[in-house]
CSV table of C-alpha atoms in Angstrom, one decimal:
chain,number,residue,atom,x,y,z
A,1,MET,CA,83.2,183.7,120.0
A,2,GLN,CA,84.0,183.9,124.5
A,3,ARG,CA,88.3,184.2,123.6
A,4,TYR,CA,86.9,187.1,121.0
A,5,LEU,CA,84.8,188.8,123.4
A,6,LYS,CA,87.7,188.9,126.2
A,7,VAL,CA,90.1,190.0,123.9
A,8,LEU,CA,87.8,192.9,123.3
A,9,ARG,CA,86.9,193.7,126.7
A,10,LEU,CA,91.4,193.9,127.6
A,11,PHE,CA,92.0,196.1,124.3
A,12,TRP,CA,89.0,198.6,124.4
A,13,SER,CA,89.4,198.8,128.5
A,14,ALA,CA,93.6,199.6,128.2
A,15,ALA,CA,92.7,202.5,125.4
A,16,ILE,CA,89.7,204.1,127.5
A,17,ALA,CA,92.1,204.0,130.5
A,18,ALA,CA,94.5,205.7,127.9
A,19,GLU,CA,92.9,208.1,126.6
A,20,LEU,CA,91.4,209.6,129.7
A,21,GLU,CA,94.0,210.4,131.1
A,22,TYR,CA,93.6,213.5,128.7
A,23,ARG,CA,90.2,214.2,129.7
A,24,LEU,CA,90.5,218.5,128.5
A,25,ASN,CA,90.2,217.1,124.8
A,26,PHE,CA,86.3,215.3,125.2
A,27,ILE,CA,85.8,218.7,126.6
A,28,LEU,CA,87.6,220.4,122.7
A,29,ALA,CA,85.9,217.3,121.2
A,30,ALA,CA,82.3,217.9,122.6
A,31,LEU,CA,82.1,221.6,121.3
A,32,SER,CA,83.6,220.8,118.1
A,33,SER,CA,80.6,218.3,117.7
A,34,ILE,CA,78.6,221.3,118.5
A,35,GLY,CA,80.9,223.5,116.0
A,36,ASN,CA,80.5,220.7,113.3
A,37,LEU,CA,76.7,220.7,114.0
A,38,ALA,CA,75.6,223.9,114.2
A,39,GLY,CA,76.8,224.4,111.1
A,40,SER,CA,74.9,221.5,109.2
A,41,VAL,CA,72.3,222.4,110.8
A,42,PHE,CA,72.4,226.0,109.4
A,43,GLY,CA,72.9,224.2,105.7
A,44,LEU,CA,69.6,222.3,106.6
A,45,PHE,CA,67.9,225.1,107.8
A,46,LEU,CA,69.2,227.5,103.8
A,47,PHE,CA,67.1,224.8,102.0
A,48,TYR,CA,63.8,225.4,104.4
A,49,ARG,CA,64.3,229.3,106.1
A,50,THR,CA,61.5,229.9,102.2
A,51,GLY,CA,59.3,226.7,102.2
A,52,TYR,CA,61.1,224.9,99.9
A,53,THR,CA,61.1,221.5,101.1
A,54,PHE,CA,63.0,218.6,99.5
A,55,THR,CA,60.0,215.7,98.1
A,56,GLY,CA,58.7,214.5,100.3
A,57,TRP,CA,60.8,215.5,103.7
A,58,SER,CA,59.7,218.0,106.6
A,59,TRP,CA,62.3,219.7,108.2
A,60,GLU,CA,61.6,217.7,110.8
A,61,ALA,CA,61.8,214.5,108.9
A,62,ALA,CA,65.2,216.1,107.0
A,63,LEU,CA,66.4,216.3,110.9
A,64,ILE,CA,66.5,212.7,111.4
A,65,VAL,CA,68.5,211.8,108.3
A,66,LEU,CA,70.8,214.7,109.5
A,67,GLY,CA,70.2,212.9,112.9
A,68,ILE,CA,71.7,209.3,111.4
A,69,PHE,CA,74.9,211.1,109.6
A,70,THR,CA,76.2,212.4,113.0
A,71,LEU,CA,75.0,208.7,114.3
A,72,LEU,CA,77.8,207.5,111.8
A,73,GLN,CA,79.9,210.4,111.7
A,74,GLY,CA,80.7,209.6,116.1
A,75,PHE,CA,80.8,205.7,114.7
A,76,SER,CA,83.7,206.3,112.5
A,77,ALA,CA,85.7,209.1,115.1
A,78,THR,CA,85.4,206.5,118.3
A,79,PHE,CA,85.9,202.8,116.1
A,80,LEU,CA,86.6,203.6,112.6
A,81,ALA,CA,89.5,206.5,113.0
A,82,PRO,CA,91.5,205.4,115.6
A,83,ASN,CA,91.8,202.2,113.9
A,84,LEU,CA,91.9,201.4,110.6
A,85,ASN,CA,93.5,205.1,110.3
A,86,ARG,CA,96.7,203.4,111.2
A,87,ILE,CA,96.8,199.8,109.3
A,88,VAL,CA,98.6,203.0,106.7
A,89,ARG,CA,101.4,202.9,110.0
A,90,HIS,CA,101.6,199.3,110.4
A,91,VAL,CA,102.5,198.5,106.5
A,92,GLN,CA,105.0,201.8,106.7
A,93,GLU,CA,106.6,200.4,110.2
A,94,GLY,CA,106.6,197.0,109.9
A,95,THR,CA,104.5,196.5,112.5
A,96,LEU,CA,101.8,194.8,110.3
A,97,ASP,CA,104.0,191.2,111.1
A,98,PHE,CA,103.7,191.4,115.0
A,99,VAL,CA,99.5,191.5,114.4
A,100,LEU,CA,99.6,188.7,111.4
A,101,LEU,CA,101.9,185.8,114.1
A,102,LYS,CA,98.9,187.0,116.7
A,103,PRO,CA,97.0,183.9,117.6
A,104,ILE,CA,93.5,185.7,116.0
A,105,ARG,CA,92.5,187.3,112.2
A,106,SER,CA,94.5,190.1,112.0
A,107,GLN,CA,91.2,192.6,109.8
A,108,PHE,CA,89.5,192.0,114.2
A,109,TRP,CA,92.9,192.6,115.7
A,110,LEU,CA,93.4,196.1,113.4
A,111,SER,CA,89.4,196.3,113.0
A,112,THR,CA,89.4,196.8,117.1
A,113,HIS,CA,92.7,197.3,118.7
A,114,THR,CA,91.9,199.8,119.6
A,115,LEU,CA,89.1,203.3,120.6
A,116,SER,CA,88.8,206.6,120.8
A,117,PRO,CA,85.5,207.9,123.6
A,118,TRP,CA,85.9,211.9,122.0
A,119,GLY,CA,83.9,210.4,119.0
A,120,LEU,CA,81.1,210.2,121.9
A,121,PRO,CA,79.9,214.0,121.7
A,122,ASP,CA,78.4,213.4,118.2
A,123,LEU,CA,76.6,209.8,119.4
A,124,ILE,CA,74.8,211.8,122.8
A,125,PHE,CA,74.2,214.8,119.5
A,126,GLY,CA,72.9,212.5,116.9
A,127,CYS,CA,70.3,210.7,119.1
A,128,ILE,CA,69.1,213.6,120.5
A,129,ILE,CA,68.2,215.2,117.2
A,130,ILE,CA,66.8,212.0,116.0
A,131,GLY,CA,65.2,212.2,119.1
A,132,TYR,CA,63.7,216.2,118.5
A,133,ALA,CA,62.6,215.8,115.1
A,134,GLY,CA,61.0,212.0,116.1
A,135,LYS,CA,58.7,213.3,119.2
A,136,ARG,CA,57.9,216.6,117.0
A,137,LEU,CA,57.0,213.5,114.4
A,138,GLY,CA,54.9,211.5,116.5
A,139,LEU,CA,57.0,208.6,116.2
A,140,GLY,CA,56.7,206.0,118.4
A,141,ILE,CA,59.2,203.1,119.8
A,142,ASP,CA,57.6,200.4,117.1
A,143,LYS,CA,59.5,202.7,114.5
A,144,TYR,CA,62.7,203.4,116.5
A,145,LEU,CA,63.0,200.2,116.5
A,146,SER,CA,62.0,198.9,112.0
A,147,SER,CA,65.4,201.1,111.6
A,148,ILE,CA,68.2,199.6,113.6
A,149,LEU,CA,68.7,196.3,111.1
A,150,PRO,CA,69.2,199.3,109.0
A,151,LEU,CA,70.9,201.6,110.5
A,152,PHE,CA,73.5,198.0,111.7
A,153,CYS,CA,73.4,197.6,107.7
A,154,SER,CA,74.5,200.7,107.0
A,155,LEU,CA,77.0,200.3,110.0
A,156,VAL,CA,78.7,197.1,108.8
A,157,ILE,CA,78.9,198.8,104.5
A,158,LEU,CA,81.0,201.6,106.0
A,159,TYR,CA,83.6,200.0,107.8
A,160,SER,CA,83.8,197.3,105.2
A,161,LEU,CA,83.7,200.4,102.2
A,162,TRP,CA,86.6,202.1,105.1
A,163,PHE,CA,88.5,198.7,105.3
A,164,MET,CA,89.0,198.2,102.2
A,165,LEU,CA,90.0,201.2,101.4
A,166,GLY,CA,92.8,200.8,104.4
A,167,ALA,CA,94.5,198.0,102.9
A,168,THR,CA,95.4,198.7,99.8
A,169,THR,CA,98.2,201.1,101.9
A,170,ILE,CA,100.0,197.2,101.3
A,171,TRP,CA,100.0,198.4,97.5
A,172,PHE,CA,100.8,202.5,98.4
A,173,VAL,CA,102.8,202.8,101.6
A,174,LYS,CA,102.6,206.5,100.3
A,175,LEU,CA,99.2,207.2,99.7
A,176,TYR,CA,97.8,209.8,103.1
A,177,ASN,CA,95.1,209.5,104.4
A,178,VAL,CA,92.8,207.4,101.8
A,179,THR,CA,89.9,207.3,104.0
A,180,GLU,CA,89.7,211.1,103.3
A,181,VAL,CA,88.3,210.4,99.7
A,182,LEU,CA,85.7,208.3,101.2
A,183,ARG,CA,84.5,210.5,103.8
A,184,GLY,CA,84.3,213.4,101.2
A,185,PHE,CA,81.8,211.7,99.7
A,186,LEU,CA,79.9,210.5,102.4
A,187,GLU,CA,79.3,213.6,104.1
A,188,ALA,CA,76.5,214.1,100.8
A,189,GLY,CA,74.5,211.8,103.4
A,190,ARG,CA,73.8,214.8,105.8
A,191,TYR,CA,70.6,215.4,102.8
A,192,PRO,CA,68.5,213.2,102.0
A,193,THR,CA,69.6,211.8,98.4
A,194,VAL,CA,66.7,213.5,97.0
A,195,ALA,CA,68.1,216.7,97.2
A,196,TYR,CA,70.7,216.2,94.5
A,197,PRO,CA,70.0,215.4,90.7
A,198,ALA,CA,69.2,212.1,89.3
A,199,ALA,CA,72.8,211.7,88.7
A,200,TYR,CA,73.9,212.8,91.6
A,201,ARG,CA,71.6,210.5,93.0
A,202,VAL,CA,72.3,207.1,91.0
A,203,PHE,CA,75.7,208.6,91.8
A,204,PHE,CA,75.6,207.6,95.9
A,205,THR,CA,73.0,204.7,95.7
A,206,PHE,CA,75.3,202.3,92.9
A,207,VAL,CA,78.3,203.8,93.2
A,208,VAL,CA,79.2,205.2,96.3
A,209,PRO,CA,76.3,203.9,98.7
A,210,VAL,CA,75.5,206.7,100.8
A,211,ALA,CA,72.2,206.7,100.6
A,212,PHE,CA,72.1,202.8,102.7
A,213,LEU,CA,74.5,204.6,104.9
A,214,THR,CA,71.4,207.6,105.5
A,215,THR,CA,68.6,207.9,103.9
A,216,VAL,CA,67.1,203.8,104.0
A,217,PRO,CA,67.5,204.0,107.9
A,218,ALA,CA,66.2,207.4,107.8
A,219,GLN,CA,62.7,206.0,105.7
A,220,ALA,CA,62.5,202.6,107.8
A,221,MET,CA,62.6,205.1,110.5
A,222,LEU,CA,59.7,207.5,109.6
A,223,GLY,CA,57.7,204.2,108.4
A,224,GLN,CA,58.9,205.3,103.9
A,225,GLY,CA,60.7,202.4,103.3
A,226,GLN,CA,59.6,199.3,101.3
A,227,SER,CA,61.2,196.7,101.5
A,228,THR,CA,63.2,196.0,98.3
A,229,TRP,CA,65.6,199.3,100.1
A,230,LEU,CA,65.3,196.7,103.2
A,231,ILE,CA,66.4,193.9,101.1
A,232,GLY,CA,68.7,195.9,99.6
A,233,SER,CA,70.9,197.3,103.1
A,234,VAL,CA,70.8,193.9,104.2
A,235,PHE,CA,72.8,192.1,101.0
A,236,LEU,CA,74.8,195.2,99.7
A,237,SER,CA,76.5,194.9,104.0
A,238,VAL,CA,76.8,190.9,103.9
A,239,VAL,CA,78.3,191.1,100.1
A,240,LEU,CA,80.2,194.0,101.4
A,241,PHE,CA,81.8,192.7,104.9
A,242,SER,CA,82.6,189.7,102.5
A,243,ILE,CA,84.3,191.5,100.4
A,244,SER,CA,86.8,193.0,102.8
A,245,THR,CA,88.0,190.2,104.3
A,246,TRP,CA,88.1,187.8,101.2
A,247,PHE,CA,90.0,191.5,99.5
A,248,TRP,CA,92.0,191.5,102.7
A,249,ARG,CA,93.1,187.8,102.2
A,250,PHE,CA,94.6,188.9,98.5
A,251,ALA,CA,96.3,192.2,99.8
A,252,LEU,CA,98.2,190.1,102.8
A,253,ARG,CA,99.2,188.1,99.4
A,254,PHE,CA,101.3,191.3,98.7
A,255,TYR,CA,102.9,192.1,101.9
A,256,THR,CA,106.3,192.4,101.7
A,257,SER,CA,107.0,192.6,105.6
A,258,ALA,CA,109.6,194.0,107.5
A,259,SER,CA,111.9,191.4,107.4
A,260,SER,CA,112.5,190.1,104.2
C-alpha cells in the first residue's frame, strides 16, 4: 500500500507540474464551468418558475442534486477523462505493452497515471451550490456527513462503468469517444429521478444507475434516504468495481501486443 501511495504522489506531482505550464487553461476551464453551470441552473429554473415542483423536491433540494452532479463532472474531468480516455490510444499505438510490463497493477496505472486540475472549478462550484442550498434548508453538519458514504459509492460506480467502457477498446480499437455514450446518459443526473416518467426512472435505476449517482446521495443529505437505498448503493459499487477488475483481466486475454 505504501508503495502505491508513493507512486501515486509521484504521478500526480508530475502531472500537476506539467499542466501548470499552461495556466491560462485554468481560466478558460473556469469560464466554461460557469457557462455550463449557468445553463444547468437556468434549465432547472424553467421547471420551478411557475410554481411547479418535482414531487417531494423543493427548489433548494433540486439544487443539491445539481450540485452533486457538478461535483461528479469535476471528478470526471479531473481524474477519469485524463486517464481512462487514453486507454484507446494505448491500445492503438501499442503503448499498452509498456504499461503491462510495469511492476504495478495495470488497472491502477491506467486509472491514476495523471490528473487534470482543470476540473477543479466544477468541484468548487458544486460545493458552493450544495453549501448555498444546504444553508437555505438549514442542514447541519451531520446531514453533510451522512451523504459521504453514498457520494463515495457514486464515485466508485461512475469509475467502474467508465473503466469497463474503456476496456472494450481492446476489441473495438476504432471506437472513438466510447465514454461519450455514458456521459450522455449521465446528463439525466442533473435532476431528481422523479422528474422523469416511470419507465425512465426504472431505466435510470436498474439499467444505467444514474439514480445512485446523484439522487441517492442527495436524499441522504436531506435526511430522506432509506436504508435500503444506501445498502443498494454500497452493494452496487462493490459489485461494479469487482466486475471492472475482472473484466479488465478478461479483456487482456484478447489483447494482441504490438510486438506480436
